[in-house]
PDB file of C-alpha atoms in Angstrom:
ATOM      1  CA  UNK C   4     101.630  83.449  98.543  1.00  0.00           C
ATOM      2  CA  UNK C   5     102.305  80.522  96.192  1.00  0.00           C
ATOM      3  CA  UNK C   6     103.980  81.233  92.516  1.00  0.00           C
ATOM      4  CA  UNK C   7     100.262  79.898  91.256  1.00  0.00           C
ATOM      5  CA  UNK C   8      98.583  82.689  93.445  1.00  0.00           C
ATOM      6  CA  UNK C   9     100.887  85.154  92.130  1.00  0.00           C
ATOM      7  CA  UNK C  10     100.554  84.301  88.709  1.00  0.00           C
ATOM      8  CA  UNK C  11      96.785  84.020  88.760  1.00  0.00           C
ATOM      9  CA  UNK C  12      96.982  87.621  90.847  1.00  0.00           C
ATOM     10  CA  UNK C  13      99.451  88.879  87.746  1.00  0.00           C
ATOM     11  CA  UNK C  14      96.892  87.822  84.930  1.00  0.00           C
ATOM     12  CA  UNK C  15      93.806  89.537  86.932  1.00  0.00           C
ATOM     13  CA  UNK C  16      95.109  92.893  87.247  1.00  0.00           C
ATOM     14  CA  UNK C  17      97.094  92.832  83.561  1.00  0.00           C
ATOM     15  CA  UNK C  18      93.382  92.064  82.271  1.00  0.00           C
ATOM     16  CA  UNK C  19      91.392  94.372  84.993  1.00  0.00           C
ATOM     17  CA  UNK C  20      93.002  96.647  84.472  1.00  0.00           C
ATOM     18  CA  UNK C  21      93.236  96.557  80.271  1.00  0.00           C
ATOM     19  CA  UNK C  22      89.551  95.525  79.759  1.00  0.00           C
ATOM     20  CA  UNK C  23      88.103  96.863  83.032  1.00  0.00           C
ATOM     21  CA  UNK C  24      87.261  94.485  85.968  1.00  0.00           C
ATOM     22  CA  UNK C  25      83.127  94.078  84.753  1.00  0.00           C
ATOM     23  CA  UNK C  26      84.335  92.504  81.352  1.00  0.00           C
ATOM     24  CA  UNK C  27      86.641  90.005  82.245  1.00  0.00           C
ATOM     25  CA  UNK C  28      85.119  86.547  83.489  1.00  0.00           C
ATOM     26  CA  UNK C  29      87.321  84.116  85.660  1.00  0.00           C
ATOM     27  CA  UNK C  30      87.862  82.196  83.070  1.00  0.00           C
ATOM     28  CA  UNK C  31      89.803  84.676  81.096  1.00  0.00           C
ATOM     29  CA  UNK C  32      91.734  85.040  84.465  1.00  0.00           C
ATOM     30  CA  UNK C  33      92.379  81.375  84.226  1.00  0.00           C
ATOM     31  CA  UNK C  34      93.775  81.145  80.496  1.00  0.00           C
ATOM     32  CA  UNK C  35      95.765  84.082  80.466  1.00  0.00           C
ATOM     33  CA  UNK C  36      97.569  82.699  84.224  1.00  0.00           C
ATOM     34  CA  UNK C  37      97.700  79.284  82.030  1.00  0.00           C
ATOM     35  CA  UNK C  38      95.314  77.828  85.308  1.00  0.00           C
ATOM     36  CA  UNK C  39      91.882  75.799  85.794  1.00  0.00           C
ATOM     37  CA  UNK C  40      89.282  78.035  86.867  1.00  0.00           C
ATOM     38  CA  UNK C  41      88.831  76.231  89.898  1.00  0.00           C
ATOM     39  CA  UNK C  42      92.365  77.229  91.275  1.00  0.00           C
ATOM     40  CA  UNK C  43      90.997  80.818  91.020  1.00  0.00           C
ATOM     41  CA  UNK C  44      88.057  79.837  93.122  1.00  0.00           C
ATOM     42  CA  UNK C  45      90.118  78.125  95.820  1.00  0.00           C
ATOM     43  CA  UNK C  46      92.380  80.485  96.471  1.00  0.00           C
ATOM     44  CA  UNK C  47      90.045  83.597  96.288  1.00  0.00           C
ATOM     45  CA  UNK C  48      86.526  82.160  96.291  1.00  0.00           C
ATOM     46  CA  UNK C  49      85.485  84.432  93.551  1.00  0.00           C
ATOM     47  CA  UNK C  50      85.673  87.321  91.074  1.00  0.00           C
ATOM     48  CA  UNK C  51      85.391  89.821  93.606  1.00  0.00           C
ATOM     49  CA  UNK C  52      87.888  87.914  96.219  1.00  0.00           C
ATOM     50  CA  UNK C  53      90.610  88.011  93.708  1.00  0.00           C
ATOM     51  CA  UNK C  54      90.194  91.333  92.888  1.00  0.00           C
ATOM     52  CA  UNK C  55      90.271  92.446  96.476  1.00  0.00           C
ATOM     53  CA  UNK C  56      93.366  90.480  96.838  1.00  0.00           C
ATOM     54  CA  UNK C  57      94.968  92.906  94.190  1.00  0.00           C
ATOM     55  CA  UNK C  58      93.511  96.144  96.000  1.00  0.00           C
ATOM     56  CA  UNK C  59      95.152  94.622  99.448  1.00  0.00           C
ATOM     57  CA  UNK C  60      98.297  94.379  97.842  1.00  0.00           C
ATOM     58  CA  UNK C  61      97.512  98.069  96.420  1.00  0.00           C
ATOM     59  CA  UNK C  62      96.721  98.968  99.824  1.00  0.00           C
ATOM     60  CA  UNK C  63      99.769  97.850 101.154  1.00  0.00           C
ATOM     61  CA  UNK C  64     101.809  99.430  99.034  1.00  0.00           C
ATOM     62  CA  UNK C  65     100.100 102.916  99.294  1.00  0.00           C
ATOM     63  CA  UNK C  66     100.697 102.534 102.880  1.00  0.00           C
ATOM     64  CA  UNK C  67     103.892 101.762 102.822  1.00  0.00           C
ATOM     65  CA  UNK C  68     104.964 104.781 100.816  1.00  0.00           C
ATOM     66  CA  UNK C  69     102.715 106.834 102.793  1.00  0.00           C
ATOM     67  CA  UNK C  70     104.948 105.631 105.516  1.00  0.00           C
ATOM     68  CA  UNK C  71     107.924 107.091 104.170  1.00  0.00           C
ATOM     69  CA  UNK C  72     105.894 110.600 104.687  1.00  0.00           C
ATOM     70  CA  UNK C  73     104.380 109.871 107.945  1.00  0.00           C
ATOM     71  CA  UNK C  74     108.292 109.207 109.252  1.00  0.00           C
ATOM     72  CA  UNK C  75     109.495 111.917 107.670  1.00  0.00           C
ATOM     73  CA  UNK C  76     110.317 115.071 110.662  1.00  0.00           C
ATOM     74  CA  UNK C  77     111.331 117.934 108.356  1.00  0.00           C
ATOM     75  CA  UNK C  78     108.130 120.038 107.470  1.00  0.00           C
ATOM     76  CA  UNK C  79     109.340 120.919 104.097  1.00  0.00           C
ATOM     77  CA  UNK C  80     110.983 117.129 103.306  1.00  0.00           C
ATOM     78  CA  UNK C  81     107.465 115.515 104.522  1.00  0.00           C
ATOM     79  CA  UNK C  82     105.687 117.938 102.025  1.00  0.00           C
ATOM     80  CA  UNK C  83     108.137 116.987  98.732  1.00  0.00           C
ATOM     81  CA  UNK C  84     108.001 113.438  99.131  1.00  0.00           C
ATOM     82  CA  UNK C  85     103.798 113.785  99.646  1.00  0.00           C
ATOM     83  CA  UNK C  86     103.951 116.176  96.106  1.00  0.00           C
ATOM     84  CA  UNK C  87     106.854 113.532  94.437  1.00  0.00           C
ATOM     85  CA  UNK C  88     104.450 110.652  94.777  1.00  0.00           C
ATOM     86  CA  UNK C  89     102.973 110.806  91.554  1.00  0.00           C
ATOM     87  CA  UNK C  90     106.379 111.376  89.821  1.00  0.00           C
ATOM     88  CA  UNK C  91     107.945 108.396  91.278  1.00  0.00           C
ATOM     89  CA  UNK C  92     105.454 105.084  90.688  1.00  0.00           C
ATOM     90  CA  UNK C  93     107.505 102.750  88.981  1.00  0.00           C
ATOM     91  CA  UNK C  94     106.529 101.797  85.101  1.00  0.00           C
ATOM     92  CA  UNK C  95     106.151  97.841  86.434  1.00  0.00           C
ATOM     93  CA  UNK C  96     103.146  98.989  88.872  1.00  0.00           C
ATOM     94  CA  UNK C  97     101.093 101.558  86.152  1.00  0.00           C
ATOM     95  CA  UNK C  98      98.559  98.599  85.801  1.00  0.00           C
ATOM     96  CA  UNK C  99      98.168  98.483  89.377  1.00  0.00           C
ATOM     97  CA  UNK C 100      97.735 102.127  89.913  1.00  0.00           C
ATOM     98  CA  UNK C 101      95.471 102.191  86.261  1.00  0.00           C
ATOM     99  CA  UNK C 102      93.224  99.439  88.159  1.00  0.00           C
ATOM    100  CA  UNK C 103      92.844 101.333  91.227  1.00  0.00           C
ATOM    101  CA  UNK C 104      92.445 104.701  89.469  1.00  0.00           C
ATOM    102  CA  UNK C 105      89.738 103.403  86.907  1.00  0.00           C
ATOM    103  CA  UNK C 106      87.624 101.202  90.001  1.00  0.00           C
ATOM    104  CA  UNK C 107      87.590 104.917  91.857  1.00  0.00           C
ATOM    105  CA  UNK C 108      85.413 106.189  88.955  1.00  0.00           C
ATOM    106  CA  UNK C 109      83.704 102.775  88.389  1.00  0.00           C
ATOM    107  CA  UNK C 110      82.428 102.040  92.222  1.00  0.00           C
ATOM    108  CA  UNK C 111      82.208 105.872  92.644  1.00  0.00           C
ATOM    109  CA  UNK C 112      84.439 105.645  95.887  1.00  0.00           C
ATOM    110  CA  UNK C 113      87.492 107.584  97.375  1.00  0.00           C
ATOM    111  CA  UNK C 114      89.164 105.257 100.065  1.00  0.00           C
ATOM    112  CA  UNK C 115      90.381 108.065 103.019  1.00  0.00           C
ATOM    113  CA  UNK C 116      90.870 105.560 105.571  1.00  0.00           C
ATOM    114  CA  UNK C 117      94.789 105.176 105.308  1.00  0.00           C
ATOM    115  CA  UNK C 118      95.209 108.937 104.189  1.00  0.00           C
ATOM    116  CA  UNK C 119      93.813 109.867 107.387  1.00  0.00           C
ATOM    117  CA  UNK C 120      97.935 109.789 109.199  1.00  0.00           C
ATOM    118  CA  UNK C 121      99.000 111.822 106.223  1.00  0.00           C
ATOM    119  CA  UNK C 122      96.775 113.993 105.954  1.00  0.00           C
ATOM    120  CA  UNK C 123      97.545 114.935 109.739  1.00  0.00           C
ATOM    121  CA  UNK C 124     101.138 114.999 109.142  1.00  0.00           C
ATOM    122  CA  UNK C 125     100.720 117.145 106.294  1.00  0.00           C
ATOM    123  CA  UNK C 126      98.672 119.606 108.130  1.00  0.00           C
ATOM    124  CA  UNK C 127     101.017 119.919 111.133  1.00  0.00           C
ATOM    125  CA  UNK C 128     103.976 120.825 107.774  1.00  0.00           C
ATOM    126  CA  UNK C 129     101.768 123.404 106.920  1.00  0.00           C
ATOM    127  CA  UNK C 130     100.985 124.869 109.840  1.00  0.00           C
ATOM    128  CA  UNK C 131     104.362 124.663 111.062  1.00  0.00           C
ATOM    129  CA  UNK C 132     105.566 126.792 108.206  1.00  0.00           C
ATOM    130  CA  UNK C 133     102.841 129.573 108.552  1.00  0.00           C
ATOM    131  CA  UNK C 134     100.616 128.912 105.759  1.00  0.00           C
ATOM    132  CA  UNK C 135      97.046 130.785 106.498  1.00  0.00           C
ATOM    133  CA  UNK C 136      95.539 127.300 105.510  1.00  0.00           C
ATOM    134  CA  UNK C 137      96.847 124.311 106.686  1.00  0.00           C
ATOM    135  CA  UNK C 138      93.509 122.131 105.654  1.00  0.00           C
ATOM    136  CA  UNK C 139      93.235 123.580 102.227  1.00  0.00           C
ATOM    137  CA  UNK C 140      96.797 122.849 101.177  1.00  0.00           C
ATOM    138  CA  UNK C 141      96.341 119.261 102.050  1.00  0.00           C
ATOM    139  CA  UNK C 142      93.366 119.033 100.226  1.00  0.00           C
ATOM    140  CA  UNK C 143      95.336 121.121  97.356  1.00  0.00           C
ATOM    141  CA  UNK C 144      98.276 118.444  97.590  1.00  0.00           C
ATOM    142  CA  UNK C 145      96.139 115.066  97.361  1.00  0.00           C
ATOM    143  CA  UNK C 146      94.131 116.923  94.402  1.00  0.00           C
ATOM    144  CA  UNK C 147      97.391 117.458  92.967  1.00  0.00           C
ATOM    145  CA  UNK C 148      98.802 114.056  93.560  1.00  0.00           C
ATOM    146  CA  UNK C 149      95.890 112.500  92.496  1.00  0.00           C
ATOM    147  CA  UNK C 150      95.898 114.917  88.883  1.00  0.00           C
ATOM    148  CA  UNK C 151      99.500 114.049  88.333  1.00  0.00           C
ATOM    149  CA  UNK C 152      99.155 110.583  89.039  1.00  0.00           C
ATOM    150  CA  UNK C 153      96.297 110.303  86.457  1.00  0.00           C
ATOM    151  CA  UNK C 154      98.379 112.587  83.845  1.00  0.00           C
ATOM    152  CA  UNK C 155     101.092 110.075  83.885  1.00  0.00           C
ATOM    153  CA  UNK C 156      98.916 107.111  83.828  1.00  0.00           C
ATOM    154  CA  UNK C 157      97.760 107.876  80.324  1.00  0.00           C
ATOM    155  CA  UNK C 158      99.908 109.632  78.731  1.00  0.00           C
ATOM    156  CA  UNK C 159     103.513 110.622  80.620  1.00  0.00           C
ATOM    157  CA  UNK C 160     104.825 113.771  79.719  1.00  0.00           C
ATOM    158  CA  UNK C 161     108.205 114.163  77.846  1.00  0.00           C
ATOM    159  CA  UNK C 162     108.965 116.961  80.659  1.00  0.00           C
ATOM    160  CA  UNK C 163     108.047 115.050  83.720  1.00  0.00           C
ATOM    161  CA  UNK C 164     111.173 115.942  85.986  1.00  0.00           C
ATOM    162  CA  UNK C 165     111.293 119.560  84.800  1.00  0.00           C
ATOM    163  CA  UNK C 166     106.873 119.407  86.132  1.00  0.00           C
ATOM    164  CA  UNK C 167     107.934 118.313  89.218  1.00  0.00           C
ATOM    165  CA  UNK C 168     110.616 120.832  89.798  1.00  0.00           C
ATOM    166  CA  UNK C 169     107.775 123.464  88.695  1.00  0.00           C
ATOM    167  CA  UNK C 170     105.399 122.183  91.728  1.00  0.00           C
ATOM    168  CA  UNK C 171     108.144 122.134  94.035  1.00  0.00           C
ATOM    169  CA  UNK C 172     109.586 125.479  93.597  1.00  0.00           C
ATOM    170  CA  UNK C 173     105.811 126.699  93.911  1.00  0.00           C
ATOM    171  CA  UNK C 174     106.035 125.140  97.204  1.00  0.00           C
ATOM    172  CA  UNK C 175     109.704 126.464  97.897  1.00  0.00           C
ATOM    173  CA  UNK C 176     110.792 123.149  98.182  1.00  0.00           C
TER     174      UNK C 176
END
């Protein structure tokens, strides 16, 4: 990707994400990534390419820390780092994660797709350390994840570490 892409990529999510992705035009794209409107076009052919270009990289990044879990062979160790999620997102990617948090409730979707690996792997932690249901407690932990990770978003709590010790003790973690 060229610095230009970037840049352009940089200015749609910093303004998708701060005046939602229905109320910003191309062109305020273009000025705020100090580019011609056309640039945005022929790199991502439209609104909706360049924002799918920021949900890719999104993607992509999910994935990759849901690889981390996925890799992980200790029951218990696979289920922290699943609950930790939320707790760990980096302050320099909360308008990435505000973007695709805000488009779930705006297109009205929830994207299982890539969970799908994790959500097996999680199961087999459960089951493998006796709980009565393995199903349910994923469900329970993505709900959590998912609660947490919104929490944070808007407003992070003063006592975030001493939260996450809380949810892993409940888990005997």
């Amino acid at each position: 990707m060229t610095e230009k892409q970037q840049k352009i990529l940089t200015a749609a999510l910093h303004l998708f994400a701060k005046q939602g992705y229905a109320s910003t035009s191309t062109s305020k794209v273009a000025k705020e990534a100090g580019v011609s409107e056309g640039l945005i076009f022929r790199h991502f052919e439209n609104k909706d390419g360049l924002l799918q270009a920021i949900l890719d990289q999104g993607k992509a990044a999910t994935q990759q820390i849901f690889t981390e879990v996925v890799m992980t062979k200790d029951p218990k160790e696979r289920i922290r780092k699943m609950l930790e999620i939320p707790f760990r997102i980096p302050r320099e990617q909360y308008e990435m994660w505000r973007l695709i948090y805000a488009l779930k409730w705006q297109t009205n979707r929830y994207e299982e797709d890539y969970q799908h690996a994790v959500r097996l792997v999680l199961k087999d932690a459960f089951e493998v350390l006796g709980y009565a249901n393995p199903n349910e407690e994923v469900e329970l932990v993505f709900m959590v994840i998912d609660g947490a990770a919104t929490s944070f978003l808007l407003h992070e709590p003063k006592e975030k570490n001493a939260i996450l010790q809380s949810l892993l003790s409940k888990y005997k973690l």
